[in-house]
PDB file of C-alpha atoms in Angstrom:
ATOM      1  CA  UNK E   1      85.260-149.677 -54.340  1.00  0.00           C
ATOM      2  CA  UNK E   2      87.096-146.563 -52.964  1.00  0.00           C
ATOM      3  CA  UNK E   3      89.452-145.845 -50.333  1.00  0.00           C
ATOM      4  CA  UNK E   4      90.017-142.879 -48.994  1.00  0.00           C
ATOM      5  CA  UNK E   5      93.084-141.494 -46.539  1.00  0.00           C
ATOM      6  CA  UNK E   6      93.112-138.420 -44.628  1.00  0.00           C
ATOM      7  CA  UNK E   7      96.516-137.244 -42.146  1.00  0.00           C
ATOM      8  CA  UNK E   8      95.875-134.247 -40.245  1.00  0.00           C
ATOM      9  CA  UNK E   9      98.786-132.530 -39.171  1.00  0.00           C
ATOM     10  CA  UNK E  10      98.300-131.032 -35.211  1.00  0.00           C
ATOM     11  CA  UNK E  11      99.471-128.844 -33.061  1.00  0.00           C
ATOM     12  CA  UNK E  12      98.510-129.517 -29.340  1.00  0.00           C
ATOM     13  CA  UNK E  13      97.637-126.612 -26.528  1.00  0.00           C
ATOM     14  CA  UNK E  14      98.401-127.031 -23.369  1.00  0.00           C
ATOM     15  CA  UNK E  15     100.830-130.155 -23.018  1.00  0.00           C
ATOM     16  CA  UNK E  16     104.073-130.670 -21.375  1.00  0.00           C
ATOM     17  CA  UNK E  17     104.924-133.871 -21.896  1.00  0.00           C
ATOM     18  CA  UNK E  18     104.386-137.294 -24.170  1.00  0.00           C
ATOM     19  CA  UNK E  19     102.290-138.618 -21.236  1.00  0.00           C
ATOM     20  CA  UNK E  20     100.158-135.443 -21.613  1.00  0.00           C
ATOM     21  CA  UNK E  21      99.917-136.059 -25.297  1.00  0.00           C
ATOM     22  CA  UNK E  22      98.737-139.385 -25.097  1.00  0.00           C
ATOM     23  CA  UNK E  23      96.257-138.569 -23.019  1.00  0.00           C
ATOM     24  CA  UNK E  24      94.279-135.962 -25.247  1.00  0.00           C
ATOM     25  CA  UNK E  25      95.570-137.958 -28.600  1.00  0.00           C
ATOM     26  CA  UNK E  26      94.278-141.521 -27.580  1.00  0.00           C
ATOM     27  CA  UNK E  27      90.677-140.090 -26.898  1.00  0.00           C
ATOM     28  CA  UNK E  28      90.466-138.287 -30.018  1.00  0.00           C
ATOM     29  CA  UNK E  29      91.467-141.505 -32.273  1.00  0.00           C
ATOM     30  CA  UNK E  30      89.051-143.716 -29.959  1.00  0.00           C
ATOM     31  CA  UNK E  31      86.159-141.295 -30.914  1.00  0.00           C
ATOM     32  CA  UNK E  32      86.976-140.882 -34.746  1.00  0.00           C
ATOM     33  CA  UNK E  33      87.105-144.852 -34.556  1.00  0.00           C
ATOM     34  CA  UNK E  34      83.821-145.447 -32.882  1.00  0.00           C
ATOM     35  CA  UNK E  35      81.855-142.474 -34.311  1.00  0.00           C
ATOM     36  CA  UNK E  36      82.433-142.606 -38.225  1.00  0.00           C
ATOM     37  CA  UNK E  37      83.441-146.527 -38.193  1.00  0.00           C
ATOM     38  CA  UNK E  38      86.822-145.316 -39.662  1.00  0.00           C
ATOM     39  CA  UNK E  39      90.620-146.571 -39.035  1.00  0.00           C
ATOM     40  CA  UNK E  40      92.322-144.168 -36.837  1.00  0.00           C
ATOM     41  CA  UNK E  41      96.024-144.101 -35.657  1.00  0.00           C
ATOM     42  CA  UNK E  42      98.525-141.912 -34.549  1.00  0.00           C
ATOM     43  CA  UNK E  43     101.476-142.171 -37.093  1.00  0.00           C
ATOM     44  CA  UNK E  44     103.456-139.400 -36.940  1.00  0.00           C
ATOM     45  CA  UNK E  45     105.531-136.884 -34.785  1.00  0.00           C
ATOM     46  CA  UNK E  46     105.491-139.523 -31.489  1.00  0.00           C
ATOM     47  CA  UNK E  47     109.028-138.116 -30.162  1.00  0.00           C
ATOM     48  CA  UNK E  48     107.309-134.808 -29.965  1.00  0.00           C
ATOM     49  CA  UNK E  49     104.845-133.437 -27.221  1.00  0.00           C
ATOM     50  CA  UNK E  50     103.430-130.536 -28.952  1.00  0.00           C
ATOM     51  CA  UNK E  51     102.957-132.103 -32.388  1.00  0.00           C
ATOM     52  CA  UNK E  52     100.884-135.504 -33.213  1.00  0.00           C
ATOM     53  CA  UNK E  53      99.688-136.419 -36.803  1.00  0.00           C
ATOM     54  CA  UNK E  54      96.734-138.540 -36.768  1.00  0.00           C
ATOM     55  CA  UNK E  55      95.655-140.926 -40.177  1.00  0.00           C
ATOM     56  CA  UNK E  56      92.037-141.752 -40.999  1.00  0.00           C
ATOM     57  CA  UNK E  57      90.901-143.705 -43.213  1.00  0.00           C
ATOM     58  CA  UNK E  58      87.698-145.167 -44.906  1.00  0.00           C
ATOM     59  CA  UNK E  59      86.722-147.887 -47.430  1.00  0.00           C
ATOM     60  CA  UNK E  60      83.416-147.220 -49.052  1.00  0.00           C
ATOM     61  CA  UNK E  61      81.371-148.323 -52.253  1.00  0.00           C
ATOM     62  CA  UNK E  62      81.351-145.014 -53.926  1.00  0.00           C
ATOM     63  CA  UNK E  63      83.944-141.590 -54.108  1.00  0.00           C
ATOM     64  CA  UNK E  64      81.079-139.253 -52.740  1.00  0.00           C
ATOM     65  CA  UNK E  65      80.596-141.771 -49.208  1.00  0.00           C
ATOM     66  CA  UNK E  66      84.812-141.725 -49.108  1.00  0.00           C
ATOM     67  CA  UNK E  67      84.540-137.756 -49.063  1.00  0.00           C
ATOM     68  CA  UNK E  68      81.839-137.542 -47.063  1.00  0.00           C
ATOM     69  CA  UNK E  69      83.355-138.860 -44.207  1.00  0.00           C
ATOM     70  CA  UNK E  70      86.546-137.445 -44.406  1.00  0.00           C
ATOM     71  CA  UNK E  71      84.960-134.713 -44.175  1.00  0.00           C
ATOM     72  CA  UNK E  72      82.721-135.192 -40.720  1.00  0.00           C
ATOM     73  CA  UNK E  73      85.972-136.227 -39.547  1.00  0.00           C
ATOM     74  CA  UNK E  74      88.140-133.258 -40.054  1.00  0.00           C
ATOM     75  CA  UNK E  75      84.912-131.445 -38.796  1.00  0.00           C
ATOM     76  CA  UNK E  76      85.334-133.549 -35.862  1.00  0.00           C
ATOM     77  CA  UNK E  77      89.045-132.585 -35.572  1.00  0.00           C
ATOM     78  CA  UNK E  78      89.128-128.989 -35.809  1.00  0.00           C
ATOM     79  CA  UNK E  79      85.949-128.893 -33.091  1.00  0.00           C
ATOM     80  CA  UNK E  80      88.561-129.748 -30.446  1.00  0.00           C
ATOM     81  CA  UNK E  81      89.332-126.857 -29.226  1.00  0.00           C
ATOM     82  CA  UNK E  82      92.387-128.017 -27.444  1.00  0.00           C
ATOM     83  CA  UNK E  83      93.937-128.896 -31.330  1.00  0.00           C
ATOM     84  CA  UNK E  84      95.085-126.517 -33.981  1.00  0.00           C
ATOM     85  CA  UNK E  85      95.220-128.072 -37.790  1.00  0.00           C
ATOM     86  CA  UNK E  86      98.085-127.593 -38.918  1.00  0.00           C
ATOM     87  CA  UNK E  87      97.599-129.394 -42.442  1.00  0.00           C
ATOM     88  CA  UNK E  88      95.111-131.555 -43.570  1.00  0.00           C
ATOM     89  CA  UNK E  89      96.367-134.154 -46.583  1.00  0.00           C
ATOM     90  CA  UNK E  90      93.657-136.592 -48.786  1.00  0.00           C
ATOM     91  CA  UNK E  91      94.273-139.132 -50.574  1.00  0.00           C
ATOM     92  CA  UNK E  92      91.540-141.051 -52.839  1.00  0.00           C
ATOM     93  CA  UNK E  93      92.003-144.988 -54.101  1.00  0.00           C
ATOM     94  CA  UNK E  94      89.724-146.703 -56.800  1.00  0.00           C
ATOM     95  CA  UNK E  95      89.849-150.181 -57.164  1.00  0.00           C
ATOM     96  CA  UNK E  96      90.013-149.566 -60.989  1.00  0.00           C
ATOM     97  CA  UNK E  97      93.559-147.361 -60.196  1.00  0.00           C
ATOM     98  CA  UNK E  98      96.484-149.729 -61.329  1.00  0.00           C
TER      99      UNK E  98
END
């Protein structure tokens, strides 16, 4: 069994307050959750309006089905036009690690 972590690091467009960044940050984690049956949250930069940092990830059987989805999800990500990446981060787990 592997798990697999991904944070994405963003910078938002045009947003002027936290109220603003809820609303384009809540959407984005609702459709990573229900299109790639991942865990999504916002965990980082929440004082900030411009900045949000958004943490994915995925338990699957094999490395290769981990990857793959992390991937289709930072695809996802950076097809939001309204989001720049600032830094993408990946993290890999094996139930054999100790």
């Amino acid at each position: 069994m592997f798990a697999g972590t991904l944070t994405i690091d963003l910078l938002l467009g045009d947003v002027h307050s936290l109220k603003g960044k809820r609303s384009v940050v809540r959407p984005l984690v609702a459709e990573l959750r229900r299109a790639f049956d991942v865990a999504a949250a916002e965990t980082g930069h929440l004082d900030l309006h411009r900045r949000a940092e958004v943490a994915i990830a995925v338990v699957a059987p094999d490395a290769a089905r981990c990857t793959d989805v992390l991937d289709r999800c930072e695809r996802a990500v950076a097809g939001h036009p309204e989001f720049q990446i600032l830094s993408t981060r990946r993290q890999l787990l094996s139930s054999d690690d100790d």
